[in-house]
CSV table of C-alpha atoms in Angstrom, one decimal:
chain,number,residue,atom,x,y,z
L,144,MET,CA,-8.3,-47.8,9.3
L,145,ASN,CA,-5.3,-45.4,8.9
L,146,THR,CA,-1.8,-46.7,8.8
L,147,PRO,CA,-0.5,-46.9,12.4
L,148,VAL,CA,2.2,-44.4,13.4
L,149,LYS,CA,5.6,-45.9,13.5
L,150,GLU,CA,6.8,-44.3,16.7
L,151,ASN,CA,9.3,-46.2,18.9
L,152,LEU,CA,9.3,-49.1,16.4
L,153,ILE,CA,12.2,-51.4,17.1
L,154,ALA,CA,13.8,-53.8,14.6
L,155,PRO,CA,14.6,-56.9,16.7
L,156,LEU,CA,15.4,-59.3,13.9
L,157,SER,CA,18.7,-59.7,12.0
L,158,LEU,CA,18.8,-60.1,8.2
L,159,GLU,CA,19.8,-63.8,8.9
L,160,GLN,CA,16.6,-64.3,11.0
L,161,ILE,CA,14.4,-62.7,8.3
L,162,ALA,CA,16.0,-64.9,5.7
L,163,GLN,CA,15.4,-68.0,7.8
L,164,TYR,CA,11.8,-67.1,8.3
L,165,GLU,CA,11.3,-66.7,4.5
L,166,LYS,CA,13.0,-70.1,3.9
L,167,ASP,CA,11.4,-72.1,6.7
L,168,GLY,CA,8.1,-70.3,7.3
L,169,TYR,CA,8.8,-69.9,11.1
L,170,LEU,CA,11.3,-68.3,13.4
L,171,VAL,CA,11.9,-68.7,17.2
L,172,VAL,CA,13.0,-65.6,19.0
L,173,ARG,CA,14.6,-66.8,22.2
L,174,GLY,CA,13.8,-64.9,25.4
L,175,GLY,CA,11.4,-62.5,23.7
L,176,CYS,CA,9.2,-62.1,26.7
L,177,SER,CA,10.5,-61.7,30.3
L,178,ASN,CA,9.8,-64.4,32.9
L,179,ASP,CA,8.5,-61.7,35.3
L,180,LEU,CA,5.9,-60.6,32.8
L,181,ILE,CA,4.9,-64.2,32.0
L,182,ASP,CA,4.5,-65.1,35.6
L,183,ALA,CA,2.3,-62.0,36.2
L,184,TYR,CA,0.1,-62.8,33.2
L,185,ASN,CA,-0.2,-66.5,34.1
L,186,SER,CA,-1.2,-65.5,37.6
L,187,TYR,CA,-3.7,-62.9,36.3
L,188,ILE,CA,-5.5,-65.4,34.0
L,189,TYR,CA,-5.5,-67.9,36.9
L,190,THR,CA,-7.2,-65.3,39.1
L,191,ILE,CA,-9.9,-64.6,36.5
L,192,ARG,CA,-10.7,-68.3,35.9
L,193,SER,CA,-10.6,-69.2,39.6
L,194,ALA,CA,-13.1,-66.6,40.6
L,195,GLU,CA,-16.4,-67.8,42.1
L,196,GLU,CA,-18.2,-65.9,39.3
L,197,ILE,CA,-16.1,-65.8,36.1
L,198,GLU,CA,-16.6,-62.7,34.0
L,199,GLU,CA,-18.7,-63.5,31.0
L,200,TRP,CA,-16.0,-62.9,28.4
L,201,ALA,CA,-13.6,-65.3,30.2
L,202,LYS,CA,-16.1,-68.2,30.7
L,203,PRO,CA,-15.5,-71.5,29.0
L,204,HIS,CA,-18.7,-71.9,27.0
L,205,ILE,CA,-19.1,-75.7,27.0
L,206,GLY,CA,-22.9,-76.2,27.1
L,207,LYS,CA,-22.8,-78.0,30.4
L,208,ILE,CA,-22.3,-77.3,34.1
L,209,LEU,CA,-18.8,-75.8,34.7
L,210,THR,CA,-16.4,-78.1,36.6
L,211,ASP,CA,-13.1,-77.2,38.3
L,212,GLU,CA,-11.3,-79.0,35.5
L,213,ASP,CA,-13.0,-77.0,32.8
L,214,ARG,CA,-11.8,-73.7,34.4
L,215,PHE,CA,-8.2,-74.6,33.7
L,216,SER,CA,-8.4,-76.8,30.6
L,217,LEU,CA,-10.4,-74.8,28.1
L,218,ARG,CA,-8.9,-71.8,26.3
L,219,VAL,CA,-9.7,-68.2,26.9
L,220,PHE,CA,-10.8,-66.8,23.5
L,221,ASN,CA,-10.0,-63.3,22.4
L,222,PRO,CA,-9.2,-61.8,25.9
L,223,HIS,CA,-7.7,-58.8,24.2
L,224,LEU,CA,-11.1,-57.5,23.3
L,225,HIS,CA,-12.2,-57.3,27.0
L,226,ASP,CA,-9.1,-57.0,29.1
L,227,GLY,CA,-6.3,-54.5,29.3
L,228,PHE,CA,-3.5,-56.8,30.4
L,229,SER,CA,-4.3,-59.2,27.5
L,230,LEU,CA,-4.4,-56.3,25.1
L,231,GLN,CA,-0.9,-55.2,26.2
L,232,MET,CA,0.4,-58.7,25.8
L,233,MET,CA,-0.8,-58.6,22.2
L,234,LYS,CA,1.1,-55.3,21.7
L,235,LEU,CA,4.6,-56.4,23.0
L,236,PRO,CA,7.1,-54.1,21.3
L,237,ILE,CA,9.3,-57.0,20.2
L,238,VAL,CA,6.3,-58.6,18.5
L,239,ARG,CA,5.3,-55.3,16.8
L,240,GLY,CA,8.8,-54.7,15.6
L,241,ALA,CA,9.4,-58.2,14.3
L,242,LEU,CA,6.1,-58.3,12.4
L,243,ALA,CA,6.9,-55.0,10.7
L,244,GLN,CA,10.2,-56.5,9.6
L,245,LEU,CA,8.6,-59.7,8.3
L,246,LEU,CA,5.6,-58.1,6.6
L,247,GLY,CA,7.3,-54.9,5.4
L,248,ASP,CA,4.9,-52.6,7.2
L,249,GLU,CA,3.0,-52.2,10.4
L,250,ALA,CA,0.8,-55.1,11.6
L,251,VAL,CA,-2.5,-55.1,13.5
L,252,GLY,CA,-3.9,-57.7,15.9
L,253,ILE,CA,-7.1,-59.6,15.1
L,254,GLN,CA,-7.2,-62.6,17.5
L,255,SER,CA,-5.8,-63.8,20.8
L,256,MET,CA,-6.1,-67.1,22.7
L,257,TYR,CA,-4.7,-68.3,26.0
L,258,PHE,CA,-4.3,-72.1,26.0
L,259,TYR,CA,-3.9,-74.2,29.1
L,260,LYS,CA,-3.0,-77.6,27.5
L,261,SER,CA,-3.4,-79.5,30.8
L,262,PRO,CA,-1.8,-82.9,31.5
L,263,GLY,CA,-3.3,-85.6,29.4
L,264,SER,CA,-5.1,-83.2,27.0
L,265,PRO,CA,-5.0,-83.8,23.2
L,266,GLY,CA,-3.2,-81.6,20.7
L,267,GLN,CA,-4.4,-80.2,17.4
L,268,ALA,CA,-3.9,-82.1,14.1
L,269,ALA,CA,-1.7,-80.7,11.3
L,270,HIS,CA,-3.3,-77.7,9.7
L,271,GLN,CA,-2.7,-74.3,8.1
L,272,ASP,CA,-4.1,-71.1,9.8
L,273,TYR,CA,-5.2,-69.6,6.5
L,274,TYR,CA,-7.7,-72.4,6.2
L,275,TYR,CA,-9.5,-70.9,9.2
L,276,ILE,CA,-8.7,-67.2,8.7
L,277,HIS,CA,-8.9,-66.1,5.0
L,278,ASN,CA,-7.5,-62.6,4.5
L,279,GLU,CA,-6.5,-60.6,1.5
L,280,PRO,CA,-3.8,-59.7,0.7
L,281,ASN,CA,-2.7,-62.7,2.6
L,282,THR,CA,-0.4,-61.5,5.4
L,283,LEU,CA,-1.7,-63.5,8.4
L,284,THR,CA,1.1,-64.3,10.9
L,285,ALA,CA,1.0,-65.9,14.3
L,286,ALA,CA,3.1,-65.1,17.4
L,287,TRP,CA,3.1,-68.0,19.9
L,288,ILE,CA,4.5,-67.2,23.3
L,289,ALA,CA,5.6,-70.1,25.5
L,290,MET,CA,4.2,-69.4,28.9
L,291,GLU,CA,6.4,-72.2,30.3
L,292,ASP,CA,9.0,-74.7,29.0
L,293,VAL,CA,7.6,-76.6,26.0
L,294,ASP,CA,8.9,-80.0,24.6
L,295,GLU,CA,7.6,-83.2,23.0
L,296,ALA,CA,6.4,-84.5,26.4
L,297,ASN,CA,4.0,-81.7,27.2
L,298,GLY,CA,2.7,-81.1,23.7
L,299,CYS,CA,5.0,-78.7,21.8
L,300,LEU,CA,4.3,-77.5,18.3
L,301,TRP,CA,5.5,-79.5,15.3
L,302,VAL,CA,6.2,-77.9,12.0
L,303,ILE,CA,7.1,-78.9,8.4
L,304,PRO,CA,9.8,-76.4,7.5
L,305,GLY,CA,9.2,-74.8,4.1
L,306,SER,CA,5.7,-76.0,3.8
L,307,HIS,CA,4.3,-72.5,3.6
L,308,LYS,CA,5.6,-72.4,0.0
L,309,ASP,CA,3.3,-75.2,-1.1
L,310,GLY,CA,0.0,-73.2,-0.9
L,311,LEU,CA,-3.2,-74.1,0.8
L,312,LEU,CA,-3.9,-77.9,1.1
L,313,PRO,CA,-7.3,-79.5,1.4
L,314,HIS,CA,-8.4,-80.1,5.0
L,315,GLY,CA,-10.6,-83.0,6.2
L,316,ARG,CA,-11.5,-84.9,9.3
L,317,VAL,CA,-9.0,-85.6,12.0
L,318,LYS,CA,-7.6,-89.1,11.7
L,319,ASP,CA,-6.2,-89.9,15.2
L,320,LYS,CA,-8.7,-88.7,17.7
L,321,SER,CA,-6.7,-90.2,20.6
L,322,GLU,CA,-3.9,-87.8,19.8
L,323,HIS,CA,-5.8,-84.8,18.4
L,324,GLU,CA,-8.9,-82.8,19.2
L,325,ALA,CA,-11.8,-84.1,17.0
L,326,TRP,CA,-13.5,-80.8,16.4
L,327,THR,CA,-10.8,-79.4,14.3
L,328,ASP,CA,-9.7,-80.2,10.7
L,329,GLU,CA,-6.5,-81.8,9.3
L,330,THR,CA,-4.5,-81.1,6.3
L,331,GLU,CA,-4.7,-83.8,3.6
L,332,GLY,CA,-1.7,-84.8,1.4
L,333,ALA,CA,1.0,-83.5,3.7
L,334,ASP,CA,4.1,-85.6,4.4
L,335,LEU,CA,4.0,-85.6,8.2
L,336,SER,CA,7.3,-87.5,8.4
L,337,LYS,CA,8.9,-84.2,7.7
L,338,GLN,CA,7.6,-82.6,10.9
L,339,ILE,CA,10.1,-81.5,13.5
L,340,PRO,CA,9.4,-80.4,17.1
L,341,VAL,CA,9.7,-76.8,18.1
L,342,ILE,CA,11.3,-77.0,21.6
L,343,MET,CA,10.9,-73.7,23.5
L,344,GLU,CA,11.8,-72.3,26.9
L,345,LYS,CA,9.5,-70.1,28.9
L,346,GLY,CA,9.5,-66.6,27.3
L,347,ASP,CA,10.4,-67.8,23.7
L,348,ILE,CA,8.2,-66.5,20.9
L,349,VAL,CA,7.7,-68.4,17.6
L,350,PHE,CA,6.5,-66.5,14.6
L,351,PHE,CA,5.0,-68.5,11.8
L,352,HIS,CA,3.4,-68.1,8.4
L,353,ASN,CA,-0.3,-68.8,7.9
L,354,LEU,CA,0.4,-71.5,5.3
L,355,LEU,CA,3.0,-73.3,7.4
L,356,ILE,CA,1.8,-76.8,8.2
L,357,HIS,CA,1.9,-77.2,12.0
L,358,SER,CA,0.4,-79.3,14.7
L,359,SER,CA,0.7,-80.1,18.4
L,360,GLY,CA,0.9,-83.4,20.2
L,361,LYS,CA,-0.9,-84.7,23.2
L,362,ASN,CA,0.4,-83.6,26.6
L,363,ARG,CA,1.7,-86.9,27.9
L,364,THR,CA,2.9,-85.7,31.3
L,365,GLU,CA,1.1,-86.2,34.6
L,366,ASP,CA,2.1,-82.9,36.2
L,367,ARG,CA,3.2,-80.4,33.5
L,368,TRP,CA,1.1,-77.9,31.7
L,369,ARG,CA,1.8,-76.3,28.3
L,370,ARG,CA,0.3,-72.8,28.6
L,371,SER,CA,0.7,-70.4,25.7
L,372,TYR,CA,-0.6,-67.1,24.6
L,373,VAL,CA,-1.2,-67.0,20.8
L,374,CYS,CA,-2.1,-64.0,18.8
L,375,HIS,CA,-2.8,-63.6,15.1
L,376,TYR,CA,-1.9,-60.5,13.1
L,377,ILE,CA,-2.3,-59.2,9.6
L,378,ARG,CA,-0.6,-56.3,7.8
L,379,HIS,CA,-2.7,-53.1,8.4
L,380,ASP,CA,-3.9,-53.0,4.8
L,381,SER,CA,-5.2,-56.6,4.8
L,382,GLU,CA,-8.8,-57.5,5.4
L,383,VAL,CA,-10.2,-60.7,7.1
L,384,GLU,CA,-13.3,-62.4,5.7
L,385,ARG,CA,-14.6,-63.7,9.0
L,386,ASP,CA,-17.0,-61.2,10.7
L,387,ASP,CA,-15.8,-62.0,14.2
L,388,LEU,CA,-12.2,-61.1,13.4
L,389,LYS,CA,-12.7,-57.9,11.4
L,390,LYS,CA,-11.7,-55.6,14.3
L,391,LYS,CA,-8.1,-54.4,13.8
L,392,ILE,CA,-6.1,-53.6,16.9
L,393,SER,CA,-3.3,-51.1,16.5
L,394,LEU,CA,-0.1,-52.3,18.1
L,395,GLU,CA,1.0,-48.8,19.1
L,396,LEU,CA,1.2,-48.5,23.0
């Protein structure tokens, strides 16, 4: 893949923000996505999942008869590969520009996920993204968009600032299956007492390093969701080992 053309590339981050990212392994950009755009995309995904016949790419593949609860609890995986709106959400100019500043060159998209996190649903145990997505040279970066207000009650992210400097830790079985999804893996040897919550408002975007130890808690509310749109990116000259994530998406509009 050729290096993307840097036309209309913005530089949204200050030197202080870049330094903070390098120190902590994550950075929250407040109000990075407009509420109008978020409302439109939330409604759009709702329409797709509420259809009598869900398009194949958007179906929750669960190995059993689909229930109404399944429609709005199980994530939509890689919608950017099939859907124009989801693709454009991956290409937000503020995301493209911030990634270029953090990585020193243009990024490309490799994965997208729309999460529902319905009331009562579990979170994901502490982990590092590189464990799941090996890439060389290692430039994997996540951009996590809050599609509504997020706090400890409805299952926000928790991070260990600076943990991206400690390298890849071993991962093993999830310990607390009442709090976290059992099908994932959990970092071993991390001091989870150092975790802090990432409180976000609708439209905020958090960027984080692939070695940052992060998790999410259970949604303990009865009537609040914690929807998010999460994309993974690499620098354009990096390569991913996983066959299902090898396709590189230019962020040029």
